[in-house]
Coordinates of N, CA and C in Angstrom, one line a residue:
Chain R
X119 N -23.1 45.8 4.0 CA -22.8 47.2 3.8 C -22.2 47.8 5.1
X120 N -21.1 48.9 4.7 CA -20.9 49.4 6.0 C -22.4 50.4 6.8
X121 N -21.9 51.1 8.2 CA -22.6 52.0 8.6 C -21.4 52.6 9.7
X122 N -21.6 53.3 10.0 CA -21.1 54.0 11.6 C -22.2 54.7 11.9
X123 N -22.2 54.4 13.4 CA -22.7 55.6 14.2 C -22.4 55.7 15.1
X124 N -22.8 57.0 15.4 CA -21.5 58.1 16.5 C -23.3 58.3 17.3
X125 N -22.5 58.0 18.8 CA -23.4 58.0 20.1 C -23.3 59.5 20.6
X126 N -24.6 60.1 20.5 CA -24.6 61.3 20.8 C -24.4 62.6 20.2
X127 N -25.0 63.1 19.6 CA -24.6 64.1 18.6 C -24.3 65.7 19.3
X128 N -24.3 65.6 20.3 CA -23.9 66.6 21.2 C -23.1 66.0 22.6
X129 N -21.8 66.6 22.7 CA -21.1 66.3 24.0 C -20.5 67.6 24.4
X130 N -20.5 67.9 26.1 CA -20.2 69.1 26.5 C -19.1 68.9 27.5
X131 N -17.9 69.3 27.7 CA -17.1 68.8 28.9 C -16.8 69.8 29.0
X132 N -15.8 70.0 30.2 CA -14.9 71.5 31.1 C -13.7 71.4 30.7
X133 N -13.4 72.4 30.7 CA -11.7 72.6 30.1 C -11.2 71.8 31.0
X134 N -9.9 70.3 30.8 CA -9.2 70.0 31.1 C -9.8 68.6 31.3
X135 N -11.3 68.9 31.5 CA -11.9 67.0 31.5 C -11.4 66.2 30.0
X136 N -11.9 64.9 30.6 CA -11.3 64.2 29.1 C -12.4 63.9 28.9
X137 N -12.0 63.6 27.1 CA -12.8 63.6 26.0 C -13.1 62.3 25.8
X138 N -14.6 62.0 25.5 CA -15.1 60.7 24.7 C -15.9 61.1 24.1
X139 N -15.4 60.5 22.9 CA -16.4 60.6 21.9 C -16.6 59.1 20.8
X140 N -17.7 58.2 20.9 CA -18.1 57.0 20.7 C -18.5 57.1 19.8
X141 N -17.7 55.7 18.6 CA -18.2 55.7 17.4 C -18.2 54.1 17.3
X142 N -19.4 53.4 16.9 CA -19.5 52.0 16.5 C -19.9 52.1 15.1
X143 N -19.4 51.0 14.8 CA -19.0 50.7 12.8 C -19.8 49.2 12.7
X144 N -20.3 49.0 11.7 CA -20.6 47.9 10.8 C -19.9 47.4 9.6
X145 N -18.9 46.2 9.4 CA -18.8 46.0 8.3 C -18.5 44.5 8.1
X146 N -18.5 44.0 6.9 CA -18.4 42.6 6.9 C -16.9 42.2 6.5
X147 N -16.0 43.4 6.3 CA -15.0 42.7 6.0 C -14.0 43.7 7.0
X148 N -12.8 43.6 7.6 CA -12.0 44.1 7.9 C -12.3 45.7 7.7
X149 N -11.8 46.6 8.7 CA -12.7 48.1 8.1 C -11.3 48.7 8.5
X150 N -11.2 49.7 7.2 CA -10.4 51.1 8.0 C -11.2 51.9 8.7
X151 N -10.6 52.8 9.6 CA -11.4 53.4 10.3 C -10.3 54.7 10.7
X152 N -11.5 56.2 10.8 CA -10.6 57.2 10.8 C -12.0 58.1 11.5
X153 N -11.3 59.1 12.3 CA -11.5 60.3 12.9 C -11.1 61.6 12.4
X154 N -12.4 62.3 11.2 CA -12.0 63.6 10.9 C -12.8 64.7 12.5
X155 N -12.3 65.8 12.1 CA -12.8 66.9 13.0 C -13.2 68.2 11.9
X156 N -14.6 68.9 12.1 CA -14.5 70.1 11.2 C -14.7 71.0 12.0
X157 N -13.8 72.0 12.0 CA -14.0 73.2 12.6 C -14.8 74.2 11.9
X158 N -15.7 75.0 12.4 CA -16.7 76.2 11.3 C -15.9 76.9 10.5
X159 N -17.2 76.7 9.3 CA -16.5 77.1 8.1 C -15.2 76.5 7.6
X160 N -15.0 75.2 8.1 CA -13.7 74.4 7.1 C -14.1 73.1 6.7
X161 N -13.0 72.9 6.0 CA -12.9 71.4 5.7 C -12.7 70.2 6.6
X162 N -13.2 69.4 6.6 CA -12.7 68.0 7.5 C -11.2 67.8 6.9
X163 N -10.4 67.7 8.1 CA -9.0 67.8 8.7 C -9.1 66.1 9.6
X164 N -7.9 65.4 9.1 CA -8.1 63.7 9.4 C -7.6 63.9 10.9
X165 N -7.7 63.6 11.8 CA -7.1 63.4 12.9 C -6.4 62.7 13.4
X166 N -6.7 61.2 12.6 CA -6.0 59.9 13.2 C -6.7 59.0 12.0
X167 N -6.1 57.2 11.6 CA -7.0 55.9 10.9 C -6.2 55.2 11.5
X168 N -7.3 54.3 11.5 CA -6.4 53.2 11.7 C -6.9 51.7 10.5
X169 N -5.6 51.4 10.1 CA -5.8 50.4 9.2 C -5.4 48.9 9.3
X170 N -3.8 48.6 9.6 CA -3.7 47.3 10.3 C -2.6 47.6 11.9
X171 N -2.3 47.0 12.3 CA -1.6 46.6 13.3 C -1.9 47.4 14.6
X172 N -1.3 48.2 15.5 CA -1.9 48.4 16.4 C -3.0 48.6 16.6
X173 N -3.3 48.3 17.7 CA -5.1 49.0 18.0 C -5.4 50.2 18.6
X174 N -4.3 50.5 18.9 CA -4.5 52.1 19.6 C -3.1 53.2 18.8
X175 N -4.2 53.8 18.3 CA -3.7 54.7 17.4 C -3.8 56.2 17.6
X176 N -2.9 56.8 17.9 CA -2.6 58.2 17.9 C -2.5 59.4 17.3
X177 N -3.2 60.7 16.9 CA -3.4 61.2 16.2 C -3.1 62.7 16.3
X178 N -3.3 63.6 15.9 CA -2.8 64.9 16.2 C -3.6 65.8 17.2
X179 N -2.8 66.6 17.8 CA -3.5 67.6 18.9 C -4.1 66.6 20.0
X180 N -3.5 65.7 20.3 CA -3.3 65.1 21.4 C -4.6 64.0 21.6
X181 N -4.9 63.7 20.3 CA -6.3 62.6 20.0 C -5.7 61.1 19.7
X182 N -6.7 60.0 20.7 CA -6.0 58.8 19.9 C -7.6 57.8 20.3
X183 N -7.6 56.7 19.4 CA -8.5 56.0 19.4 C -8.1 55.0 19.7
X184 N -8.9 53.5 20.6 CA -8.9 52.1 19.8 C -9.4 51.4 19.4
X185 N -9.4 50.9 18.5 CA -9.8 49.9 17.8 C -10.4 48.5 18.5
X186 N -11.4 48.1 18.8 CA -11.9 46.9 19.4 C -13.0 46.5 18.9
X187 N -12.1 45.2 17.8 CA -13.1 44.5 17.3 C -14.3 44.0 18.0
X188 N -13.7 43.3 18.7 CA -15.0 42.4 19.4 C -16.5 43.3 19.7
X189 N -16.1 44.8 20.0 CA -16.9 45.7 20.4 C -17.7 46.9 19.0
X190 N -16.4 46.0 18.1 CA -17.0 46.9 17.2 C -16.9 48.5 17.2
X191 N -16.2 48.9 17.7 CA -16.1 50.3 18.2 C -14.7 50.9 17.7
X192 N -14.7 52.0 18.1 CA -13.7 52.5 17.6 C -13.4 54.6 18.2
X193 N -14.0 54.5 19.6 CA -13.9 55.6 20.3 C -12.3 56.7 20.4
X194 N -13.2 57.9 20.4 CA -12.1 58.7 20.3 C -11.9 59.6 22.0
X195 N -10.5 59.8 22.2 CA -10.3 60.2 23.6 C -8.9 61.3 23.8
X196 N -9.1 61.8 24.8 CA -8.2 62.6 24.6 C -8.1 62.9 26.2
X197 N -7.0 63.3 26.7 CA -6.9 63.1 28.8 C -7.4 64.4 29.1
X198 N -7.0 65.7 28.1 CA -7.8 67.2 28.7 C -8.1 67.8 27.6
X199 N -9.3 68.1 27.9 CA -9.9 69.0 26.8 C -9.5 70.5 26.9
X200 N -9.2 71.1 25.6 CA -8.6 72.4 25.3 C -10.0 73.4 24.6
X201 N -9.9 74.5 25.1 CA -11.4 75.6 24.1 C -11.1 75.3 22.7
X202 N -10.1 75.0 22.5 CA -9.7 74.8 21.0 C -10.2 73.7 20.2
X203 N -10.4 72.7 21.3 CA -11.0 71.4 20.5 C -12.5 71.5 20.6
X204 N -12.6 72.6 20.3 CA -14.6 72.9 19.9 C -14.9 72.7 18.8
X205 N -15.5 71.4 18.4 CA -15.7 71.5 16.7 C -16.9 70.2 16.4
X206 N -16.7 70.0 15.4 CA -17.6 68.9 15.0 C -16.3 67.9 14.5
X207 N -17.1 66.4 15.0 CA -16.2 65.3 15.2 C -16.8 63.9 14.1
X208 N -16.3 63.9 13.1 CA -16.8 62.6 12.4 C -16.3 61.1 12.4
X209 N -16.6 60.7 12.5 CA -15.9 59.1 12.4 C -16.5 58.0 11.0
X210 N -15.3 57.7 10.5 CA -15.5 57.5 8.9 C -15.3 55.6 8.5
X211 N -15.7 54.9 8.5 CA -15.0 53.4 7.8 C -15.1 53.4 6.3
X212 N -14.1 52.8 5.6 CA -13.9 52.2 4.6 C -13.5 50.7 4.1
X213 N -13.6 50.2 3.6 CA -13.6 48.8 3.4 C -12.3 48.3 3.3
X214 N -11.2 47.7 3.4 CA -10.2 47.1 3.3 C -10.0 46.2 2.1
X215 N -8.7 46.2 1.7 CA -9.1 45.6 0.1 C -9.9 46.4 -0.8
X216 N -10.1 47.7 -0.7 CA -10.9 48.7 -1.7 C -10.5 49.6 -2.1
X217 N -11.1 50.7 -2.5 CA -10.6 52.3 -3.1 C -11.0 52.8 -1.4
X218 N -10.5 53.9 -1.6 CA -11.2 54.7 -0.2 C -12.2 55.6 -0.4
X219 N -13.4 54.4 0.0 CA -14.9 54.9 -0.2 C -15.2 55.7 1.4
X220 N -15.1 56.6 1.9 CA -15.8 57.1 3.2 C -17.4 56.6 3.4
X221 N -17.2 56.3 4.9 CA -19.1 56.1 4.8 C -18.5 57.1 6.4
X222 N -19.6 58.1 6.5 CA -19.4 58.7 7.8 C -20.2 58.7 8.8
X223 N -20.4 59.2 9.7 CA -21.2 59.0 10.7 C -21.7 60.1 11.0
X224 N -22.9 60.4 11.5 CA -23.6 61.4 11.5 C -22.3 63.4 12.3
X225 N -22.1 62.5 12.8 CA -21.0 63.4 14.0 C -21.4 63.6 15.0
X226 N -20.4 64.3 16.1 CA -20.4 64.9 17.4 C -19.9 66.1 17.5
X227 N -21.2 66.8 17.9 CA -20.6 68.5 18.1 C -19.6 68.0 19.5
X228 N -18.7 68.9 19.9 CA -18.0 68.8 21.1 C -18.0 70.0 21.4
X229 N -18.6 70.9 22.3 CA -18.1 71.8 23.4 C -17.5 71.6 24.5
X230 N -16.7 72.7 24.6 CA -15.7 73.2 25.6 C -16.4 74.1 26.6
X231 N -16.8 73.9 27.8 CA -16.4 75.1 28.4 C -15.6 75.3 29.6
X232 N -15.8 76.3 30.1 CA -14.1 77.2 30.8 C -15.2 76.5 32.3
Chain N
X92 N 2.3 74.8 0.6 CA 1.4 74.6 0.3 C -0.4 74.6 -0.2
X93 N -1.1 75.0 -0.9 CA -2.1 75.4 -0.8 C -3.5 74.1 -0.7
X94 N -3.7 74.5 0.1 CA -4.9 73.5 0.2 C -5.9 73.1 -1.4
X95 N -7.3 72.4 -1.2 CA -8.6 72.4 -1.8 C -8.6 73.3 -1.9
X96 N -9.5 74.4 -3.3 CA -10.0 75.8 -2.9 C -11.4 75.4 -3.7
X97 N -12.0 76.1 -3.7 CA -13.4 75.8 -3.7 C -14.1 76.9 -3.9
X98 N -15.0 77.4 -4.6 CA -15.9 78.3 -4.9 C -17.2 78.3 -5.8
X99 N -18.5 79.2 -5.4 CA -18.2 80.0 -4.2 C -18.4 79.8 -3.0
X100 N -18.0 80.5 -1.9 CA -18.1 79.8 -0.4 C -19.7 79.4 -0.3
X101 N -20.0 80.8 -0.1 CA -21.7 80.9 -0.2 C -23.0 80.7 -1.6
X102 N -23.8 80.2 -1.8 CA -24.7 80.6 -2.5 C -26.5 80.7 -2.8
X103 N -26.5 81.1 -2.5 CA -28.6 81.4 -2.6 C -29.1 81.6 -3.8
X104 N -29.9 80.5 -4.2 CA -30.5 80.9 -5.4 C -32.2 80.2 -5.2
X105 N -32.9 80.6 -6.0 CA -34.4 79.8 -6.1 C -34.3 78.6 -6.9
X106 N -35.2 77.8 -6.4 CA -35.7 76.4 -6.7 C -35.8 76.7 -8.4
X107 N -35.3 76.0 -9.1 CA -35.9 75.7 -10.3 C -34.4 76.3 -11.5
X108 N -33.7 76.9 -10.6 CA -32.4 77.8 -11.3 C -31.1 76.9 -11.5
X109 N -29.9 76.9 -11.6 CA -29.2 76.3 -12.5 C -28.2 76.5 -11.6
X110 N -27.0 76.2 -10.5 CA -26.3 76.0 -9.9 C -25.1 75.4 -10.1
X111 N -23.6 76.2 -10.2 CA -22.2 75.3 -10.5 C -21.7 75.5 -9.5
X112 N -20.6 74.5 -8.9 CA -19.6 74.6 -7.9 C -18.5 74.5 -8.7
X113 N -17.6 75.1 -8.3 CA -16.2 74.6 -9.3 C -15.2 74.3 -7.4
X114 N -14.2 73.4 -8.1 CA -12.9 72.9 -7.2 C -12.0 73.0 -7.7
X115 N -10.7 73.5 -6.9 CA -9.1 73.5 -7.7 C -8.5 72.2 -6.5
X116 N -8.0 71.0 -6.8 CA -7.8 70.3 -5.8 C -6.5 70.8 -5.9
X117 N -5.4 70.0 -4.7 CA -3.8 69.8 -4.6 C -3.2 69.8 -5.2
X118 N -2.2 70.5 -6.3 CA -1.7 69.9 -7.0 C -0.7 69.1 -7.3
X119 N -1.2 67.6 -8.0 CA -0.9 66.6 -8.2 C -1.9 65.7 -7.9
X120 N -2.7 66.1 -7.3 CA -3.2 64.8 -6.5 C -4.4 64.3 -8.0
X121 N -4.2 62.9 -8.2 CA -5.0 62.5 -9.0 C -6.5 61.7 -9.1
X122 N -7.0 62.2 -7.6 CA -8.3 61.7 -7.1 C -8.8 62.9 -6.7
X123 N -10.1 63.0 -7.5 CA -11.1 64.1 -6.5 C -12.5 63.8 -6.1
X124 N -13.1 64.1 -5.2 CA -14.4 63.8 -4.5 C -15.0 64.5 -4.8
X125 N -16.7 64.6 -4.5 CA -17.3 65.6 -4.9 C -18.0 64.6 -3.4
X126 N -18.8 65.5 -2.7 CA -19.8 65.3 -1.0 C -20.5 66.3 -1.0
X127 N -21.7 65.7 -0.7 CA -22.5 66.5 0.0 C -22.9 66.0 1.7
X128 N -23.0 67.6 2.1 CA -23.4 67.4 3.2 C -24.9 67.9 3.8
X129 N -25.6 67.5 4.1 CA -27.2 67.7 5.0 C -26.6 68.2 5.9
X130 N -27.6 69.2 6.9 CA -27.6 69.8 7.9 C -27.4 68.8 8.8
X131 N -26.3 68.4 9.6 CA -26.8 67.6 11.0 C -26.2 65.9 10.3
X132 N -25.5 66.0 9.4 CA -25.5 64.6 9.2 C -23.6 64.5 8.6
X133 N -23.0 63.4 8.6 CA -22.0 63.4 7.9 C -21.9 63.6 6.1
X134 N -21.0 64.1 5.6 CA -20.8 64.1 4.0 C -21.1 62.5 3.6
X135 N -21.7 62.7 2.4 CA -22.0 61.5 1.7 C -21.5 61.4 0.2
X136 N -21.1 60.6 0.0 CA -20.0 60.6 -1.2 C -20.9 60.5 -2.9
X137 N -20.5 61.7 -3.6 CA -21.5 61.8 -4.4 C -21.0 61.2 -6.2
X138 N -19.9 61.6 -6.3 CA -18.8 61.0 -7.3 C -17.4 61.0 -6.9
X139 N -16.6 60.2 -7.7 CA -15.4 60.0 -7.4 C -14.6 60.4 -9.1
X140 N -13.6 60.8 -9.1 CA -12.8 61.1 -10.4 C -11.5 60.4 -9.8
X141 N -10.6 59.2 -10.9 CA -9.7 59.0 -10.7 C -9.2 60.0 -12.0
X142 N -8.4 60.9 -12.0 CA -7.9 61.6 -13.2 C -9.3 62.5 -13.9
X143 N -9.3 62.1 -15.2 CA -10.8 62.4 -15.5 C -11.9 61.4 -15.9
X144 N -11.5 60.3 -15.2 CA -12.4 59.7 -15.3 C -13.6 59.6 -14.1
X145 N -14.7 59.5 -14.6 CA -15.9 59.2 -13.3 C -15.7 57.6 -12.9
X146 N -15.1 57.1 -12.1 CA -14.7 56.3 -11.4 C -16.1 55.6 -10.6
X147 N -17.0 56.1 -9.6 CA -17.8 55.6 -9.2 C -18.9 56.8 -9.0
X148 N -20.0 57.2 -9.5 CA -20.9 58.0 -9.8 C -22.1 57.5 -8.9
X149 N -22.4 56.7 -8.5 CA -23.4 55.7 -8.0 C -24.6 56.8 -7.1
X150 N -23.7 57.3 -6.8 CA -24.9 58.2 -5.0 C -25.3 59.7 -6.6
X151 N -24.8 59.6 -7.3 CA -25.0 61.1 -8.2 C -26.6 61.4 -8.6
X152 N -27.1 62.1 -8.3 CA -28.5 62.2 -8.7 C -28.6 62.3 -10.2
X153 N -28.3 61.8 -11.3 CA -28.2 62.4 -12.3 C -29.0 62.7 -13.5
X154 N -30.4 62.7 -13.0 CA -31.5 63.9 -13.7 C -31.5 65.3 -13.8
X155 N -30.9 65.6 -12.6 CA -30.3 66.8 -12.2 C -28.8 67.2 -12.3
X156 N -28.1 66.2 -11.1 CA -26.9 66.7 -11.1 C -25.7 66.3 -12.3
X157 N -25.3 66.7 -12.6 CA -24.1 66.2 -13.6 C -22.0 66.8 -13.0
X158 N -21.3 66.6 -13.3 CA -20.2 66.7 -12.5 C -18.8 66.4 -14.4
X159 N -17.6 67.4 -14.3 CA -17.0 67.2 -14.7 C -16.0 67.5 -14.4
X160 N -14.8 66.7 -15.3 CA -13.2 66.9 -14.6 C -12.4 67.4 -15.7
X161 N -12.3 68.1 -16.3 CA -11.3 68.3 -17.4 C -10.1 67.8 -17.6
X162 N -9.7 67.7 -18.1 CA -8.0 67.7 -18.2 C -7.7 66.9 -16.6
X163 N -8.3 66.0 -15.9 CA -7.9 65.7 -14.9 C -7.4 66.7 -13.7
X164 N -8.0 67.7 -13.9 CA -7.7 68.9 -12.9 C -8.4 69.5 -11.8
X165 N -9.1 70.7 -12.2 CA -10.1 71.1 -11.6 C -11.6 70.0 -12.2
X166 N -11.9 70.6 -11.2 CA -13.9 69.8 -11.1 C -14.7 71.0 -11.2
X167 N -16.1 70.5 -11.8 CA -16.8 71.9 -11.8 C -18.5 70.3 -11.4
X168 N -19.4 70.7 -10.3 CA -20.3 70.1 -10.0 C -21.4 70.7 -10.4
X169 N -22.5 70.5 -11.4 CA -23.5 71.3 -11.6 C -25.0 71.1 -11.4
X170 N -25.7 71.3 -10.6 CA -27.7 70.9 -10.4 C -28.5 71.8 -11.5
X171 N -29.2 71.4 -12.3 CA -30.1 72.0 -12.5 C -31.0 71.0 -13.4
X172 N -32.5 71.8 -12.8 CA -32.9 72.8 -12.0 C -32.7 72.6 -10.2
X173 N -32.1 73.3 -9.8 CA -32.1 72.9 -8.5 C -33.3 72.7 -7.3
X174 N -33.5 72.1 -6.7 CA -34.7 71.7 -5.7 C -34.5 72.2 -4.1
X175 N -35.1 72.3 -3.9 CA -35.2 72.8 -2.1 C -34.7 71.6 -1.4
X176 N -35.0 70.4 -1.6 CA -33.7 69.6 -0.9 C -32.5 69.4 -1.3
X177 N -32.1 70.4 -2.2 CA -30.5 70.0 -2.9 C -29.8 71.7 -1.7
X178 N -30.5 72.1 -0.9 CA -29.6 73.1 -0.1 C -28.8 71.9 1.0
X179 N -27.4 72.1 0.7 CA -26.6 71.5 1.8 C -25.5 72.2 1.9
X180 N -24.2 71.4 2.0 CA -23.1 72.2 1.8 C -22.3 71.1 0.9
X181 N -21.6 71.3 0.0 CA -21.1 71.1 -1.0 C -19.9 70.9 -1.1
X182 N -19.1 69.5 -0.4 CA -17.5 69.8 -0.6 C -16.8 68.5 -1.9
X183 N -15.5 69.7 -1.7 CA -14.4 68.6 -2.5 C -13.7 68.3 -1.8
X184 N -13.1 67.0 -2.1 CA -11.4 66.5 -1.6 C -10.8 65.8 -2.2
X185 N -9.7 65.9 -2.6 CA -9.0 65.2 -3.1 C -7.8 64.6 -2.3
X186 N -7.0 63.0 -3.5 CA -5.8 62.2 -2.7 C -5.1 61.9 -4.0
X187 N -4.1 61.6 -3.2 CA -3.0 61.4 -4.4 C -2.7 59.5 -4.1
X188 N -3.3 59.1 -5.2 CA -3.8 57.9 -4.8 C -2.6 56.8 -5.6
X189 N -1.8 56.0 -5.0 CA -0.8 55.5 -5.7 C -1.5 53.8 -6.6
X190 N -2.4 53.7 -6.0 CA -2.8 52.7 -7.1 C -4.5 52.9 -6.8
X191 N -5.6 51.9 -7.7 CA -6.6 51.8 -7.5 C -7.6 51.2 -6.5
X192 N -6.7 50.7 -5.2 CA -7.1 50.1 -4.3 C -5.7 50.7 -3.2
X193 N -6.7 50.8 -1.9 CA -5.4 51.2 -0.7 C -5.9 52.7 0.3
X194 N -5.4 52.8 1.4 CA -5.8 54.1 1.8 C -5.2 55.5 1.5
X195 N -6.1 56.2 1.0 CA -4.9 57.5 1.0 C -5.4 58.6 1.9
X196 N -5.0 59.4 2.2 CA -5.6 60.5 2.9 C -6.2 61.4 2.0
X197 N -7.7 61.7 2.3 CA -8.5 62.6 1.3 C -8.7 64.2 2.1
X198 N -8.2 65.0 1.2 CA -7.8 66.2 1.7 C -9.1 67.1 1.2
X199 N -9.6 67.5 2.4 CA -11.2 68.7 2.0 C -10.8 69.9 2.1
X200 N -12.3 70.7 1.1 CA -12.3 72.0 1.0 C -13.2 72.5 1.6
X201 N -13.0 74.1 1.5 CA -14.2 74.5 2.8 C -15.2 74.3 2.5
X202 N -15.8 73.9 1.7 CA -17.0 73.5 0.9 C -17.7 74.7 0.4
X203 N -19.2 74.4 -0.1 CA -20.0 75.5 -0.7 C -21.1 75.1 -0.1
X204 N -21.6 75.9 0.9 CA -23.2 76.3 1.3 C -23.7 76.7 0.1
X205 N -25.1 75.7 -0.1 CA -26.2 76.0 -1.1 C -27.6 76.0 -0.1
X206 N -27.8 77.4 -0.6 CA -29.4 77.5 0.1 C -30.5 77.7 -0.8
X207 N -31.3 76.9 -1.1 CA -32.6 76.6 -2.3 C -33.4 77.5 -1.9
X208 N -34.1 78.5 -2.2 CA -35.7 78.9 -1.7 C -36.4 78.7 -2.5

């Protein structure tokens, strides 16, 4: 069965430091793998998946992850952090060869501050 | 374009009372989710509709909860009696899914806060 989990359920950086935010996945077959973000009071908004070929995948608002098998991981990064990117951060696998089942990860709040 | 819409945002009711969520997904899109989310944890996938059919029901509590899709359109999610661990938040999302296997992007609503007392 799959799992993810997301290291840290609280991260705090300074406007302009960069962003990590660590997610390790379990699965036995090939995994998609994707980074939503929820901002308060909304919907999870996708930010980036990745499914086959590159490993480092690019996403919106200046987010990109890679993909490393060996490590099992699948961390998200970004070079400066903005007040804007204050939210809650999920990281999701689905199985490859399937319907798009989400299994999510607990999340990471991310604070900004000045 | 108009997103998920979802209602109502908020709701509080007591333990033992009868609770609906309704969803208007994308229109077109012919997949919709129903998630729940716990305080502090990721959504967890509660049924799936390809059209109107219940597609994979598996995580659905269904002594309590029940879930329908009409006409392949809107969704309406319903608990009752509802329980003091059924307060979470309540989302839909829907994908416009070109076959029954493959990635699509699943598009959420603001969901519905349920608070049980």
């Amino acid at each position: 069965a799959q799992s993810v989990t997301q290291l840290g359920s609280h991260v705090s950086v300074s406007e302009g430091a960069l962003v990590l935010l660590r997610c390790n996945y379990s699965s036995s077959v090939p995994p998609y793998l994707f980074w939503y973000v929820q901002y308060p009071n909304q919907g999870l908004q996708l930010l980036l998946k990745y499914t086959t070929g590159a490993t480092l995948v690019k996403g919106i608002n200046g987010f990109e992850a890679e993909f490393k098998k060996s490590e099992t991981s699948f961390h998200l990064t970004k070079p400066s952090a903005h007040m804007s990117d204050a939210a809650e951060y999920f990281c999701a696998v689905s199985l490859s060869g399937g319907y798009n089942k989400l299994i999510f990860g607990a999340g990471t709040r991310l604070a900004v501050h000045p | 374009e108009a997103g998920v819409v979802q209602s109502p945002r908020y709701k509080i009711i007591e333990k033992k009372q009868p609770v609906a969520f309704w969803c208007n997904p994308i229109s077109g899109h012919n997949t919709l989710y129903w998630y729940r989310q716990n305080l502090g944890q990721g959504p967890e996938l509660l049924i799936r509709y390809e059209n109107e059919e219940a597609v994979d029901d598996s995580q659905l509590p269904k002594d309590r909860f029940s879930a329908e899709r009409l006409k392949g359109v809107d969704s309406t999610l319903k608990i009752q009696p509802a329980e003091l661990g059924d307060s979470a938040v309540y989302l839909c999302a829907s994908s416009l899914d070109l076959f029954s296997v493959g990635v699509y992007e699943q598009y959420f609503g603001p969901g519905t806060r349920l608070t049980v007392t």
